[in-house]
DNA sequence: ATACTCCTGTAGTTAAACTAAAGAAGCCAA
DNA sequence: TTGGCTTCTTTAGTTTAACTACAGGAGTAT
């Protein structure tokens, strides 16, 4: 049974989602990833929420409680300045990796 | 301290290397990855050899002892039929992932 | 001899992603 | 008004890939 997400890419996906959408709750992030991947990235909550906690502890995101579009209590996460820096770094690393893999696969 | 390789891509890299080069020993695989990545993928032996063991146990590769180009004893690994199938699958998954990430990053 | 490169191996650790569960709270239909 | 559905969060415990940090044999060159 394969992992849902490619390990090492989850942080990038979450950070980029917050960058694009602005402050979003966990559930919304998960939905966004399902939508943008046509249902492929159906993320476990058991992966998402610990990841959000991790990133908040590292100072890449911050959180506040609020009320969702559906009138539920929800925890909204937002990129911090450090998170924006981190996102940039991760995108660069990702692109480097893609280049290497492309070279390898087409060899 | 970041990981040397993007987790989840090591098997693909090893399988593809064997596909391209034919039977190769562990040290040779590591060198190949250094070369094709311009020194970026400087793989730990502590990652490589356990990975080779894993893949042999799963039947994706087989091994035989031989003598290297430098006249040393070396263990040569080769793709099996299952390994070739697995490689195909992994490449497809990788390409799918690249597509999703591209869509995400460019959104 | 001794130092260097080539080549393999493994014990133990870390941490990311997982399974599996629980639960609160608003919405809606019977 | 009850019971089910959806939304949204949380956390305990497991797995496993990749890591650090070793150790060691064997050929080659000085």
mmCIF file of C-alpha atoms (C1' of nucleotides) in Angstrom:
data_model
loop_
_atom_site.group_PDB
_atom_site.id
_atom_site.type_symbol
_atom_site.label_atom_id
_atom_site.label_comp_id
_atom_site.label_asym_id
_atom_site.label_seq_id
_atom_site.Cartn_x
_atom_site.Cartn_y
_atom_site.Cartn_z
ATOM 1 C CA UNK A 1 0.000 0.000 0.000
ATOM 2 C CA UNK A 2 1.654 3.182 -1.210
ATOM 3 C CA UNK A 3 1.802 6.402 0.727
ATOM 4 C CA UNK A 4 -0.722 9.031 -0.191
ATOM 5 C CA UNK A 5 1.791 11.827 -0.667
ATOM 6 C CA UNK A 6 5.385 11.748 -1.796
ATOM 7 C CA UNK A 7 7.284 12.063 1.461
ATOM 8 C CA UNK A 8 9.051 15.352 1.761
ATOM 9 C CA UNK A 9 6.583 17.297 -0.347
ATOM 10 C CA UNK A 10 3.785 17.805 2.146
ATOM 11 C CA UNK A 11 5.219 20.927 3.747
ATOM 12 C CA UNK A 12 5.716 22.516 0.365
ATOM 13 C CA UNK A 13 2.141 21.731 -0.629
ATOM 14 C CA UNK A 14 0.700 23.171 2.539
ATOM 15 C CA UNK A 15 2.852 26.294 2.469
ATOM 16 C CA UNK A 16 2.059 26.941 -1.164
ATOM 17 C CA UNK A 17 -1.638 26.472 -0.527
ATOM 18 C CA UNK A 18 -1.549 29.080 2.217
ATOM 19 C CA UNK A 19 0.430 31.344 -0.056
ATOM 20 C CA UNK A 20 -2.191 31.061 -2.768
ATOM 21 C CA UNK A 21 -5.381 31.050 -0.725
ATOM 22 C CA UNK A 22 -4.408 33.141 2.279
ATOM 23 C CA UNK A 23 -5.411 32.005 5.777
ATOM 24 C CA UNK A 24 -7.130 28.636 5.565
ATOM 25 C CA UNK A 25 -8.173 25.931 7.996
ATOM 26 C CA UNK A 26 -6.780 22.408 7.862
ATOM 27 C CA UNK A 27 -9.852 20.924 6.303
ATOM 28 C CA UNK A 28 -9.793 23.564 3.594
ATOM 29 C CA UNK A 29 -6.148 22.837 2.832
ATOM 30 C CA UNK A 30 -6.957 19.167 2.421
ATOM 31 C CA UNK A 31 -9.823 19.993 0.067
ATOM 32 C CA UNK A 32 -7.668 22.288 -1.971
ATOM 33 C CA UNK A 33 -5.127 19.514 -2.462
ATOM 34 C CA UNK A 34 -7.814 17.066 -3.482
ATOM 35 C CA UNK A 35 -9.170 19.572 -5.948
ATOM 36 C CA UNK A 36 -5.876 20.558 -7.515
ATOM 37 C CA UNK A 37 -4.803 16.926 -7.851
ATOM 38 C CA UNK A 38 -8.117 15.674 -9.234
ATOM 39 C CA UNK A 39 -8.656 13.499 -6.211
ATOM 40 C CA UNK A 40 -5.242 11.858 -6.181
ATOM 41 C CA UNK A 41 -3.916 13.557 -3.083
ATOM 42 C CA UNK A 42 -6.483 12.439 -0.563
ATOM 43 C CA UNK A 43 -4.544 13.386 2.505
ATOM 44 C CA UNK A 44 -5.063 11.671 5.863
ATOM 45 C CA UNK A 45 -5.906 13.956 8.743
ATOM 46 C CA UNK A 46 -3.335 11.957 10.657
ATOM 47 C CA UNK A 47 -0.742 13.374 8.291
ATOM 48 C CA UNK A 48 -2.067 16.865 7.882
ATOM 49 C CA UNK A 49 -2.634 18.018 11.440
ATOM 50 C CA UNK A 50 0.684 16.839 12.845
ATOM 51 C CA UNK A 51 2.339 18.539 9.877
ATOM 52 C CA UNK A 52 0.557 21.795 10.667
ATOM 53 C CA UNK A 53 1.658 21.521 14.285
ATOM 54 C CA UNK A 54 5.240 20.888 13.234
ATOM 55 C CA UNK A 55 5.291 23.871 10.936
ATOM 56 C CA UNK A 56 3.758 26.152 13.504
ATOM 57 C CA UNK A 57 6.405 25.094 16.030
ATOM 58 C CA UNK A 58 9.046 25.921 13.461
ATOM 59 C CA UNK A 59 7.517 29.325 12.961
ATOM 60 C CA UNK A 60 6.529 28.864 9.340
ATOM 61 C CA UNK A 61 2.846 29.309 9.985
ATOM 62 C CA UNK A 62 0.689 30.841 12.689
ATOM 63 C CA UNK A 63 -2.856 29.991 13.684
ATOM 64 C CA UNK A 64 -5.987 31.634 15.022
ATOM 65 C CA UNK A 65 -9.422 30.276 15.739
ATOM 66 C CA UNK A 66 -12.285 31.650 13.743
ATOM 67 C CA UNK A 67 -15.577 30.714 12.131
ATOM 68 C CA UNK A 68 -15.604 28.914 8.810
ATOM 69 C CA UNK A 69 -17.748 29.618 5.758
ATOM 70 C CA UNK A 70 -20.020 26.881 7.065
ATOM 71 C CA UNK A 71 -20.421 28.507 10.430
ATOM 72 C CA UNK A 72 -18.181 26.049 12.263
ATOM 73 C CA UNK A 73 -15.338 26.729 14.612
ATOM 74 C CA UNK A 74 -12.115 26.354 12.670
ATOM 75 C CA UNK A 75 -8.430 26.986 13.132
ATOM 76 C CA UNK A 76 -7.069 29.247 10.459
ATOM 77 C CA UNK A 77 -3.420 28.926 9.479
ATOM 78 C CA UNK A 78 -1.426 31.680 7.831
ATOM 79 C CA UNK A 79 2.070 31.950 6.376
ATOM 80 C CA UNK A 80 4.610 33.853 8.443
ATOM 81 C CA UNK A 81 7.567 35.733 6.981
ATOM 82 C CA UNK A 82 9.756 32.727 7.787
ATOM 83 C CA UNK A 83 7.220 30.490 6.110
ATOM 84 C CA UNK A 84 7.425 32.533 2.957
ATOM 85 C CA UNK A 85 11.202 32.170 2.967
ATOM 86 C CA UNK A 86 10.893 28.479 3.603
ATOM 87 C CA UNK A 87 8.431 28.100 0.758
ATOM 88 C CA UNK A 88 10.849 29.745 -1.605
ATOM 89 C CA UNK A 89 13.629 27.407 -0.532
ATOM 90 C CA UNK A 90 11.468 24.333 -0.869
ATOM 91 C CA UNK A 91 10.314 25.310 -4.333
ATOM 92 C CA UNK A 92 13.905 25.760 -5.412
ATOM 93 C CA UNK A 93 14.872 22.389 -3.998
ATOM 94 C CA UNK A 94 11.914 20.770 -5.673
ATOM 95 C CA UNK A 95 12.791 22.240 -9.041
ATOM 96 C CA UNK A 96 16.382 21.090 -8.651
ATOM 97 C CA UNK A 97 15.177 17.622 -7.886
ATOM 98 C CA UNK A 98 12.883 17.569 -10.890
ATOM 99 C CA UNK A 99 15.788 18.545 -13.093
ATOM 100 C CA UNK A 100 17.949 15.752 -11.761
ATOM 101 C CA UNK A 101 15.208 13.174 -12.048
ATOM 102 C CA UNK A 102 14.417 14.279 -15.575
ATOM 103 C CA UNK A 103 18.025 13.895 -16.565
ATOM 104 C CA UNK A 104 18.123 10.480 -14.931
ATOM 105 C CA UNK A 105 14.895 9.171 -16.414
ATOM 106 C CA UNK A 106 15.668 10.348 -19.908
ATOM 107 C CA UNK A 107 19.179 8.930 -19.859
ATOM 108 C CA UNK B 1 19.985 19.344 8.319
ATOM 109 C CA UNK B 2 18.140 18.282 5.181
ATOM 110 C CA UNK B 3 18.045 14.764 3.848
ATOM 111 C CA UNK B 4 20.384 13.968 0.996
ATOM 112 C CA UNK B 5 17.715 12.496 -1.246
ATOM 113 C CA UNK B 6 14.043 13.302 -1.541
ATOM 114 C CA UNK B 7 12.430 10.487 0.427
ATOM 115 C CA UNK B 8 10.559 8.088 -1.784
ATOM 116 C CA UNK B 9 12.712 8.608 -4.841
ATOM 117 C CA UNK B 10 15.700 6.466 -3.959
ATOM 118 C CA UNK B 11 14.273 3.209 -5.258
ATOM 119 C CA UNK B 12 13.379 4.818 -8.534
ATOM 120 C CA UNK B 13 16.859 6.255 -8.896
ATOM 121 C CA UNK B 14 18.537 2.951 -8.206
ATOM 122 C CA UNK B 15 16.236 0.950 -10.460
ATOM 123 C CA UNK B 16 16.643 3.418 -13.294
ATOM 124 C CA UNK B 17 20.404 3.377 -12.898
ATOM 125 C CA UNK B 18 20.453 -0.387 -13.211
ATOM 126 C CA UNK B 19 18.151 -0.124 -16.196
ATOM 127 C CA UNK B 20 20.503 2.286 -17.901
ATOM 128 C CA UNK B 21 23.864 0.843 -16.949
ATOM 129 C CA UNK B 22 23.086 -2.854 -16.628
ATOM 130 C CA UNK B 23 24.478 -4.828 -13.674
ATOM 131 C CA UNK B 24 26.342 -2.474 -11.358
ATOM 132 C CA UNK B 25 27.747 -2.641 -7.840
ATOM 133 C CA UNK B 26 26.535 -0.399 -5.047
ATOM 134 C CA UNK B 27 29.505 1.888 -5.137
ATOM 135 C CA UNK B 28 29.043 2.335 -8.872
ATOM 136 C CA UNK B 29 25.397 3.230 -8.438
ATOM 137 C CA UNK B 30 26.328 5.897 -5.897
ATOM 138 C CA UNK B 31 28.922 7.331 -8.279
ATOM 139 C CA UNK B 32 26.470 7.398 -11.109
ATOM 140 C CA UNK B 33 24.021 9.400 -9.015
ATOM 141 C CA UNK B 34 26.722 11.842 -8.003
ATOM 142 C CA UNK B 35 27.722 12.252 -11.618
ATOM 143 C CA UNK B 36 24.231 12.712 -13.045
ATOM 144 C CA UNK B 37 23.313 15.208 -10.318
ATOM 145 C CA UNK B 38 26.530 17.219 -10.523
ATOM 146 C CA UNK B 39 27.474 16.229 -7.008
ATOM 147 C CA UNK B 40 24.163 17.085 -5.383
ATOM 148 C CA UNK B 41 23.053 13.548 -4.637
ATOM 149 C CA UNK B 42 25.914 12.409 -2.467
ATOM 150 C CA UNK B 43 24.231 9.326 -1.116
ATOM 151 C CA UNK B 44 25.154 7.799 2.248
ATOM 152 C CA UNK B 45 26.167 4.170 2.161
ATOM 153 C CA UNK B 46 23.915 3.803 5.168
ATOM 154 C CA UNK B 47 21.022 4.636 2.877
ATOM 155 C CA UNK B 48 22.140 2.824 -0.220
ATOM 156 C CA UNK B 49 22.987 -0.654 1.034
ATOM 157 C CA UNK B 50 19.866 -1.126 3.125
ATOM 158 C CA UNK B 51 17.850 0.046 0.130
ATOM 159 C CA UNK B 52 19.540 -2.513 -2.096
ATOM 160 C CA UNK B 53 18.805 -5.211 0.465
ATOM 161 C CA UNK B 54 15.155 -4.169 0.644
ATOM 162 C CA UNK B 55 14.740 -4.225 -3.087
ATOM 163 C CA UNK B 56 16.392 -7.594 -3.422
ATOM 164 C CA UNK B 57 14.051 -9.009 -0.770
ATOM 165 C CA UNK B 58 11.138 -7.632 -2.748
ATOM 166 C CA UNK B 59 12.435 -9.302 -5.855
ATOM 167 C CA UNK B 60 13.096 -6.151 -7.839
ATOM 168 C CA UNK B 61 16.798 -6.769 -8.157
ATOM 169 C CA UNK B 62 19.126 -9.742 -7.888
ATOM 170 C CA UNK B 63 22.779 -9.839 -6.972
ATOM 171 C CA UNK B 64 25.945 -11.770 -7.749
ATOM 172 C CA UNK B 65 29.484 -11.344 -6.576
ATOM 173 C CA UNK B 66 32.068 -10.498 -9.176
ATOM 174 C CA UNK B 67 35.240 -8.536 -9.731
ATOM 175 C CA UNK B 68 35.077 -4.817 -10.400
ATOM 176 C CA UNK B 69 36.885 -2.770 -13.036
ATOM 177 C CA UNK B 70 39.425 -2.001 -10.303
ATOM 178 C CA UNK B 71 40.040 -5.626 -9.515
ATOM 179 C CA UNK B 72 38.046 -5.611 -6.275
ATOM 180 C CA UNK B 73 35.432 -7.997 -5.059
ATOM 181 C CA UNK B 74 32.061 -6.376 -5.667
ATOM 182 C CA UNK B 75 28.415 -7.295 -5.514
ATOM 183 C CA UNK B 76 26.689 -6.685 -8.789
ATOM 184 C CA UNK B 77 23.000 -5.877 -8.779
ATOM 185 C CA UNK B 78 20.718 -6.395 -11.760
ATOM 186 C CA UNK B 79 17.092 -5.602 -12.524
ATOM 187 C CA UNK B 80 14.663 -8.503 -12.470
ATOM 188 C CA UNK B 81 11.485 -8.683 -14.531
ATOM 189 C CA UNK B 82 9.543 -7.514 -11.486
ATOM 190 C CA UNK B 83 12.030 -4.712 -11.028
ATOM 191 C CA UNK B 84 11.417 -3.540 -14.546
ATOM 192 C CA UNK B 85 7.679 -3.481 -13.899
ATOM 193 C CA UNK B 86 8.227 -1.647 -10.665
ATOM 194 C CA UNK B 87 10.429 0.908 -12.376
ATOM 195 C CA UNK B 88 7.704 1.603 -14.905
ATOM 196 C CA UNK B 89 5.166 2.124 -12.147
ATOM 197 C CA UNK B 90 7.448 4.395 -10.181
ATOM 198 C CA UNK B 91 8.208 6.534 -13.202
ATOM 199 C CA UNK B 92 4.508 6.942 -13.886
ATOM 200 C CA UNK B 93 3.839 7.908 -10.291
ATOM 201 C CA UNK B 94 6.712 10.349 -10.352
ATOM 202 C CA UNK B 95 5.445 12.005 -13.508
ATOM 203 C CA UNK B 96 1.966 12.252 -12.039
ATOM 204 C CA UNK B 97 3.404 13.894 -8.969
ATOM 205 C CA UNK B 98 5.404 16.362 -11.036
ATOM 206 C CA UNK B 99 2.255 17.354 -12.887
ATOM 207 C CA UNK B 100 0.350 17.959 -9.674
ATOM 208 C CA UNK B 101 3.187 19.919 -8.121
ATOM 209 C CA UNK B 102 3.566 22.006 -11.246
ATOM 210 C CA UNK B 103 -0.102 22.864 -11.220
ATOM 211 C CA UNK B 104 0.138 23.718 -7.532
ATOM 212 C CA UNK B 105 3.248 25.834 -7.754
ATOM 213 C CA UNK B 106 2.083 27.786 -10.758
ATOM 214 C CA UNK B 107 -1.340 28.490 -9.281
ATOM 215 C "C1'" DA C 1 54.811 -0.678 6.234
ATOM 216 C "C1'" DT C 2 51.500 2.450 5.703
ATOM 217 C "C1'" DA C 3 48.323 5.147 3.515
ATOM 218 C "C1'" DC C 4 44.877 5.550 0.158
ATOM 219 C "C1'" DT C 5 40.949 4.266 -2.600
ATOM 220 C "C1'" DC C 6 37.510 0.899 -3.523
ATOM 221 C "C1'" DC C 7 33.733 -1.620 -1.829
ATOM 222 C "C1'" DT C 8 30.518 -3.733 1.577
ATOM 223 C "C1'" DG C 9 28.009 -4.139 5.710
ATOM 224 C "C1'" DT C 10 25.217 -3.189 10.000
ATOM 225 C "C1'" DA C 11 23.529 -1.443 14.645
ATOM 226 C "C1'" DG C 12 21.005 2.074 16.280
ATOM 227 C "C1'" DT C 13 18.419 6.713 15.680
ATOM 228 C "C1'" DT C 14 15.196 10.079 13.764
ATOM 229 C "C1'" DA C 15 11.189 11.771 11.944
ATOM 230 C "C1'" DA C 16 7.618 11.991 8.389
ATOM 231 C "C1'" DA C 17 3.550 9.901 7.149
ATOM 232 C "C1'" DC C 18 0.530 6.493 8.431
ATOM 233 C "C1'" DT C 19 -3.751 3.886 10.917
ATOM 234 C "C1'" DA C 20 -7.261 4.251 13.913
ATOM 235 C "C1'" DA C 21 -9.753 6.274 16.921
ATOM 236 C "C1'" DA C 22 -12.624 9.909 19.341
ATOM 237 C "C1'" DG C 23 -15.394 13.917 19.612
ATOM 238 C "C1'" DA C 24 -17.676 18.678 19.190
ATOM 239 C "C1'" DA C 25 -20.981 21.226 16.784
ATOM 240 C "C1'" DG C 26 -23.971 22.933 13.096
ATOM 241 C "C1'" DC C 27 -27.318 21.304 9.473
ATOM 242 C "C1'" DC C 28 -31.180 18.828 7.675
ATOM 243 C "C1'" DA C 29 -34.791 15.570 6.974
ATOM 244 C "C1'" DA C 30 -38.206 12.411 8.893
ATOM 245 C "C1'" DT D 1 -36.739 16.145 18.284
ATOM 246 C "C1'" DT D 2 -34.133 12.791 17.113
ATOM 247 C "C1'" DG D 3 -30.780 10.823 14.347
ATOM 248 C "C1'" DG D 4 -27.710 11.061 10.650
ATOM 249 C "C1'" DC D 5 -24.629 13.740 7.734
ATOM 250 C "C1'" DT D 6 -20.986 16.978 7.067
ATOM 251 C "C1'" DT D 7 -17.562 19.924 8.837
ATOM 252 C "C1'" DC D 8 -13.535 20.352 11.474
ATOM 253 C "C1'" DT D 9 -10.000 19.077 14.993
ATOM 254 C "C1'" DT D 10 -7.116 16.180 17.740
ATOM 255 C "C1'" DT D 11 -3.986 12.619 19.392
ATOM 256 C "C1'" DA D 12 -1.913 7.967 20.612
ATOM 257 C "C1'" DG D 13 0.614 4.629 18.620
ATOM 258 C "C1'" DT D 14 2.925 2.316 14.412
ATOM 259 C "C1'" DT D 15 5.784 1.865 10.390
ATOM 260 C "C1'" DT D 16 9.645 2.506 7.677
ATOM 261 C "C1'" DA D 17 12.860 5.119 4.765
ATOM 262 C "C1'" DA D 18 16.824 7.492 5.283
ATOM 263 C "C1'" DC D 19 20.103 8.817 8.453
ATOM 264 C "C1'" DT D 20 24.685 8.750 11.632
ATOM 265 C "C1'" DA D 21 28.416 6.383 12.858
ATOM 266 C "C1'" DC D 22 30.839 2.855 12.799
ATOM 267 C "C1'" DA D 23 33.885 -1.279 11.316
ATOM 268 C "C1'" DG D 24 36.524 -3.918 8.067
ATOM 269 C "C1'" DG D 25 38.614 -6.447 3.972
ATOM 270 C "C1'" DA D 26 41.366 -6.133 0.015
ATOM 271 C "C1'" DG D 27 44.015 -4.100 -3.832
ATOM 272 C "C1'" DT D 28 47.401 -0.335 -5.174
ATOM 273 C "C1'" DA D 29 50.880 2.898 -4.765
ATOM 274 C "C1'" DT D 30 54.788 5.143 -2.078
#
